[in-house]
Coordinates of C-alpha atoms in Angstrom, one line a residue:
M1 CA 128.2 82.9 30.6
S2 CA 132.4 83.5 31.3
A3 CA 133.9 84.5 34.0
D4 CA 135.3 87.7 31.7
A5 CA 131.5 88.3 30.7
D6 CA 130.4 88.5 34.1
T7 CA 133.6 91.1 35.0
Q8 CA 132.5 93.1 32.4
I9 CA 128.8 93.0 33.2
D10 CA 129.8 93.9 36.8
Y11 CA 132.0 96.7 35.8
F12 CA 129.1 98.2 33.6
S13 CA 126.6 97.6 36.7
D14 CA 128.9 99.2 39.2
A15 CA 128.8 102.5 36.6
L16 CA 125.2 102.1 36.8
V17 CA 124.8 102.2 40.3
N18 CA 127.3 104.8 40.7
R19 CA 125.4 107.1 38.6
L20 CA 122.0 106.5 39.8
T21 CA 123.0 107.0 43.1
E22 CA 124.6 110.2 42.3
C23 CA 121.3 111.3 40.7
S24 CA 118.9 109.7 43.0
A25 CA 117.2 113.0 44.0
S26 CA 117.1 114.2 40.5
I27 CA 115.4 111.1 39.4
S28 CA 112.8 111.2 42.0
Q29 CA 111.8 114.5 41.0
Q30 CA 111.6 113.9 37.4
W31 CA 109.6 110.9 38.2
N32 CA 107.3 112.4 40.5
N33 CA 106.9 115.5 38.2
P34 CA 106.4 114.6 34.7
E35 CA 106.3 117.5 32.5
G36 CA 104.4 117.6 29.1
T37 CA 102.8 114.4 29.5
T38 CA 101.3 112.1 32.4
T39 CA 103.7 109.4 31.6
R40 CA 106.2 109.0 34.6
H41 CA 109.8 108.9 33.5
F42 CA 113.3 109.9 34.2
V43 CA 116.4 111.0 31.7
L44 CA 120.0 110.2 33.0
D45 CA 122.6 111.7 31.3
D46 CA 126.7 110.7 31.3
V47 CA 125.9 107.1 32.5
L48 CA 129.0 105.6 31.3
T49 CA 132.6 106.8 30.3
K50 CA 133.0 108.3 26.9
D51 CA 135.2 105.4 25.7
D52 CA 132.9 102.9 27.0
V53 CA 130.1 104.4 25.2
N54 CA 132.2 104.6 21.9
A55 CA 132.9 101.1 22.2
I56 CA 129.3 100.1 22.3
Y57 CA 128.4 102.0 19.5
N58 CA 131.3 100.5 17.2
A59 CA 130.1 97.4 18.1
F60 CA 127.0 97.6 16.3
P61 CA 126.9 96.2 12.9
K62 CA 126.5 99.4 11.1
N63 CA 124.3 98.5 8.2
G64 CA 122.5 96.5 10.6
D65 CA 123.3 92.8 9.6
G66 CA 121.5 90.2 11.1
F67 CA 119.0 92.5 12.8
F68 CA 115.3 92.0 12.4
D69 CA 113.8 94.3 9.4
R70 CA 110.3 95.8 11.0
Q71 CA 108.6 97.8 8.3
S72 CA 104.8 98.7 8.2
F73 CA 102.4 101.6 8.6
R74 CA 103.4 101.4 12.5
E75 CA 107.0 101.6 12.4
K76 CA 110.2 101.2 10.2
K77 CA 113.5 100.1 12.5
R78 CA 115.6 96.9 12.7
T79 CA 115.9 95.0 16.0
A80 CA 118.0 92.3 17.4
T81 CA 117.5 89.9 20.5
D82 CA 120.0 87.2 19.8
L83 CA 123.1 89.0 20.9
S84 CA 125.5 85.9 20.5
Q85 CA 126.5 86.9 17.0
Y86 CA 127.9 90.5 18.0
S87 CA 130.6 91.5 20.1
P88 CA 130.1 90.6 23.7
I89 CA 130.2 94.2 24.8
L90 CA 126.6 94.5 23.6
S91 CA 125.3 91.8 25.7
D92 CA 127.3 92.9 28.4
I93 CA 125.5 96.4 28.5
T94 CA 122.3 94.8 28.1
Y95 CA 122.3 92.5 31.2
A96 CA 124.3 95.1 33.1
F97 CA 120.7 96.7 33.0
Q98 CA 119.5 93.5 34.9
N99 CA 121.9 93.1 37.4
P100 CA 119.8 92.8 40.7
R101 CA 121.7 95.8 42.1
V102 CA 120.5 98.0 39.3
V103 CA 117.2 96.6 39.0
D104 CA 116.5 97.2 42.8
L105 CA 118.1 100.6 42.9
I106 CA 115.8 101.8 40.0
T107 CA 112.7 100.2 41.2
G108 CA 113.6 101.3 44.7
L109 CA 113.9 104.8 43.7
L110 CA 110.7 105.1 41.8
E111 CA 108.9 102.9 44.6
L112 CA 107.5 100.1 42.4
P113 CA 107.8 96.8 44.4
G114 CA 107.9 93.3 42.9
I115 CA 109.8 94.3 39.6
E116 CA 111.8 91.7 37.6
P117 CA 113.8 91.9 34.8
D118 CA 113.4 89.7 31.5
P119 CA 116.3 87.6 30.4
D120 CA 114.6 86.7 27.3
L121 CA 114.8 90.1 25.9
Y122 CA 111.3 90.1 24.8
A123 CA 110.8 92.6 22.3
S124 CA 113.7 94.5 23.6
G125 CA 117.7 94.1 23.3
L126 CA 119.3 96.2 20.2
S127 CA 117.5 98.7 17.7
M128 CA 118.9 100.5 15.1
M129 CA 117.0 103.1 13.1
F130 CA 118.5 104.4 10.0
Q131 CA 117.6 107.7 7.6
G132 CA 113.8 107.7 6.9
D133 CA 113.0 105.2 9.9
Y134 CA 110.7 106.2 12.4
L135 CA 108.3 104.5 15.5
N136 CA 104.6 105.8 15.4
P137 CA 102.6 106.6 18.8
H138 CA 101.9 103.5 20.4
I139 CA 101.4 101.8 23.5
D140 CA 103.5 98.8 24.4
N141 CA 102.4 95.2 24.9
S142 CA 100.7 94.9 27.8
H143 CA 102.7 91.5 29.0
D144 CA 105.7 89.4 28.5
A145 CA 105.6 86.6 25.7
Q146 CA 104.1 84.0 28.1
R147 CA 101.6 86.7 29.1
N148 CA 102.6 86.1 32.9
R149 CA 103.7 89.4 33.8
Y150 CA 102.9 92.7 33.0
R151 CA 105.4 94.9 31.5
R152 CA 106.2 97.9 33.6
L153 CA 109.1 100.1 32.8
N154 CA 111.1 100.3 29.6
L155 CA 114.5 101.2 29.7
L156 CA 116.3 103.0 26.5
F157 CA 120.0 103.5 26.3
Y158 CA 121.2 105.6 23.6
V159 CA 124.9 105.4 22.0
S160 CA 125.2 107.1 18.8
P161 CA 127.6 110.0 18.7
H162 CA 127.1 113.8 17.7
W163 CA 123.1 113.3 18.2
G164 CA 121.2 116.6 18.6
L165 CA 117.6 117.4 17.8
E166 CA 118.3 118.3 14.4
R167 CA 118.9 114.7 13.5
G168 CA 115.5 113.5 14.1
G169 CA 115.0 109.9 15.6
N170 CA 114.1 111.7 19.3
F171 CA 112.1 110.1 21.7
E172 CA 108.5 111.4 22.4
L173 CA 106.4 111.0 25.2
W174 CA 102.6 112.2 24.3
D175 CA 100.2 114.2 26.3
T176 CA 96.8 112.8 27.0
T177 CA 94.8 114.2 23.8
R178 CA 97.9 112.7 21.9
T179 CA 98.5 116.1 20.0
H180 CA 101.8 117.3 21.8
P181 CA 104.7 115.4 22.5
R182 CA 107.7 116.0 24.9
T183 CA 110.6 115.3 22.9
V184 CA 113.7 113.8 24.5
V185 CA 116.8 114.0 22.2
S186 CA 118.4 110.7 21.7
H187 CA 121.5 111.8 22.8
R188 CA 124.6 109.7 23.4
N189 CA 125.3 108.4 26.7
R190 CA 121.7 109.0 27.8
L191 CA 119.4 106.6 29.7
V192 CA 115.4 107.3 29.4
V193 CA 113.3 105.2 32.0
M194 CA 109.4 105.4 31.4
E195 CA 106.5 103.3 32.8
T196 CA 104.2 101.4 30.6
N197 CA 100.5 101.4 30.9
K198 CA 97.3 101.5 29.3
T199 CA 98.1 105.4 28.6
S200 CA 102.0 105.6 27.8
W201 CA 101.9 106.8 24.4
H202 CA 105.3 107.3 23.1
S203 CA 107.1 107.3 19.7
V204 CA 110.4 107.7 17.7
S205 CA 110.4 111.0 15.4
K206 CA 111.6 110.2 11.8
V207 CA 115.4 110.0 11.4
I208 CA 117.0 112.5 9.5
A209 CA 120.5 111.7 9.7
D210 CA 122.4 109.9 7.5
Q211 CA 123.8 107.7 10.3
P212 CA 122.4 104.8 12.5
R213 CA 120.6 105.8 15.8
C214 CA 121.5 103.0 18.1
C215 CA 119.9 102.0 21.4
V216 CA 119.9 99.2 24.1
S217 CA 116.8 98.6 25.5
N218 CA 115.2 96.7 28.4
Y219 CA 111.9 96.0 29.9
Y220 CA 110.9 95.3 33.3
F221 CA 107.9 93.3 34.5
S222 CA 105.9 92.6 37.4
E223 CA 103.0 89.9 38.2
V224 CA 100.5 92.6 39.2
S225 CA 99.6 95.2 36.7
P226 CA 100.1 98.8 37.1
D227 CA 96.6 99.7 38.3
A228 CA 96.1 96.4 40.0
T229 CA 93.4 95.4 37.5
D230 CA 93.5 92.3 35.1
Y231 CA 93.9 93.5 31.5
F232 CA 95.8 92.9 28.0
H233 CA 96.1 94.6 24.7
V234 CA 99.0 94.2 21.9
T235 CA 101.2 96.8 20.9
S236 CA 98.7 99.3 19.7
F237 CA 99.8 102.0 17.2
L238 CA 97.9 105.3 16.0
G239 CA 99.3 108.0 13.5
R240 CA 100.9 111.4 14.3
P241 CA 98.3 114.2 14.7
E242 CA 99.1 114.9 11.2
Q243 CA 97.9 111.3 9.9
P244 CA 94.5 110.9 10.9
L245 CA 94.1 108.2 7.9
R246 CA 96.9 106.4 9.5
S247 CA 95.2 106.7 13.1
L248 CA 91.7 105.1 11.5
L249 CA 93.7 102.4 10.0
G250 CA 95.5 102.1 13.4
H251 CA 92.3 101.7 15.2
F252 CA 91.2 99.1 13.0
D253 CA 94.7 97.1 13.1
N254 CA 94.7 97.3 17.1
T255 CA 91.2 96.1 17.6
L256 CA 91.9 92.9 15.2
R257 CA 95.3 92.2 16.5
N258 CA 93.8 92.5 20.1
S259 CA 90.6 90.1 19.3
V260 CA 92.8 87.7 17.8
S261 CA 95.2 87.5 20.5
K262 CA 92.5 87.2 23.0
V263 CA 90.5 84.7 21.6
L264 CA 93.4 82.3 21.0
K265 CA 94.9 83.5 24.2
I266 CA 98.4 83.8 22.7
G267 CA 101.1 86.5 23.0
R268 CA 102.6 88.2 20.2
G269 CA 106.1 88.4 18.9
K270 CA 107.3 85.1 20.5
R271 CA 110.0 85.3 18.1
L272 CA 111.3 88.2 19.2
I273 CA 113.0 86.8 22.5
N274 CA 116.8 86.1 23.0
K275 CA 117.0 82.2 22.8
K276 CA 120.7 82.0 23.0
Q277 CA 121.6 83.4 26.3

């Protein structure tokens, strides 16, 4: 990594630390008092300057060139983990969230010891969703690619301008019955951090706008599971409340994929890592 890249990462890291520190009381309050869901989370707005966020958004390939196209009954979106083929600013903002100062501050505020970032960007990195794209209710894969560490935190930073509720593509955290979501609009310059565990069901509503919804994502991991027990599950999808047949298919699909992974003792989606850091 070049000195210039280090400088840019440090610049973004400084901005993140400053904003997180300014809002530390609100972050702790939100985390410990989740509304509309049992999944602990917090929402932080105005993370970077407007110019910085615009530069990040403009660096995304507007047609998703080079992104991996994920389409199934579970989801429809495009993702990228090999950041070397894009503007350095996309790699810089992604890895700023992995700066030790940022990681230590977030995990300290949330009182979660032993948490580590993931330089491999397993199933994280960049995502783009276009008109008609969606992400059905799901719980994330329990582990990293090597199945050595448990997934603990999901960090989502949204950068698309002029984004409002009416545009769709909004983040949703579900209640215990998976019948009512808490909707968090994917506003530009908004960071959402949520815990990941056996019951942290979340989704993205269908994109309505004819504009790409762009997101920078990271996962943090730990050697100890959220409930201190030993467990494993693949990313598991169900349908929305109005999609009972899709939920039935999801139950069958989740059971099959879980069984295969447990018998073969393998993780899933190992190609979705950054091999060119």
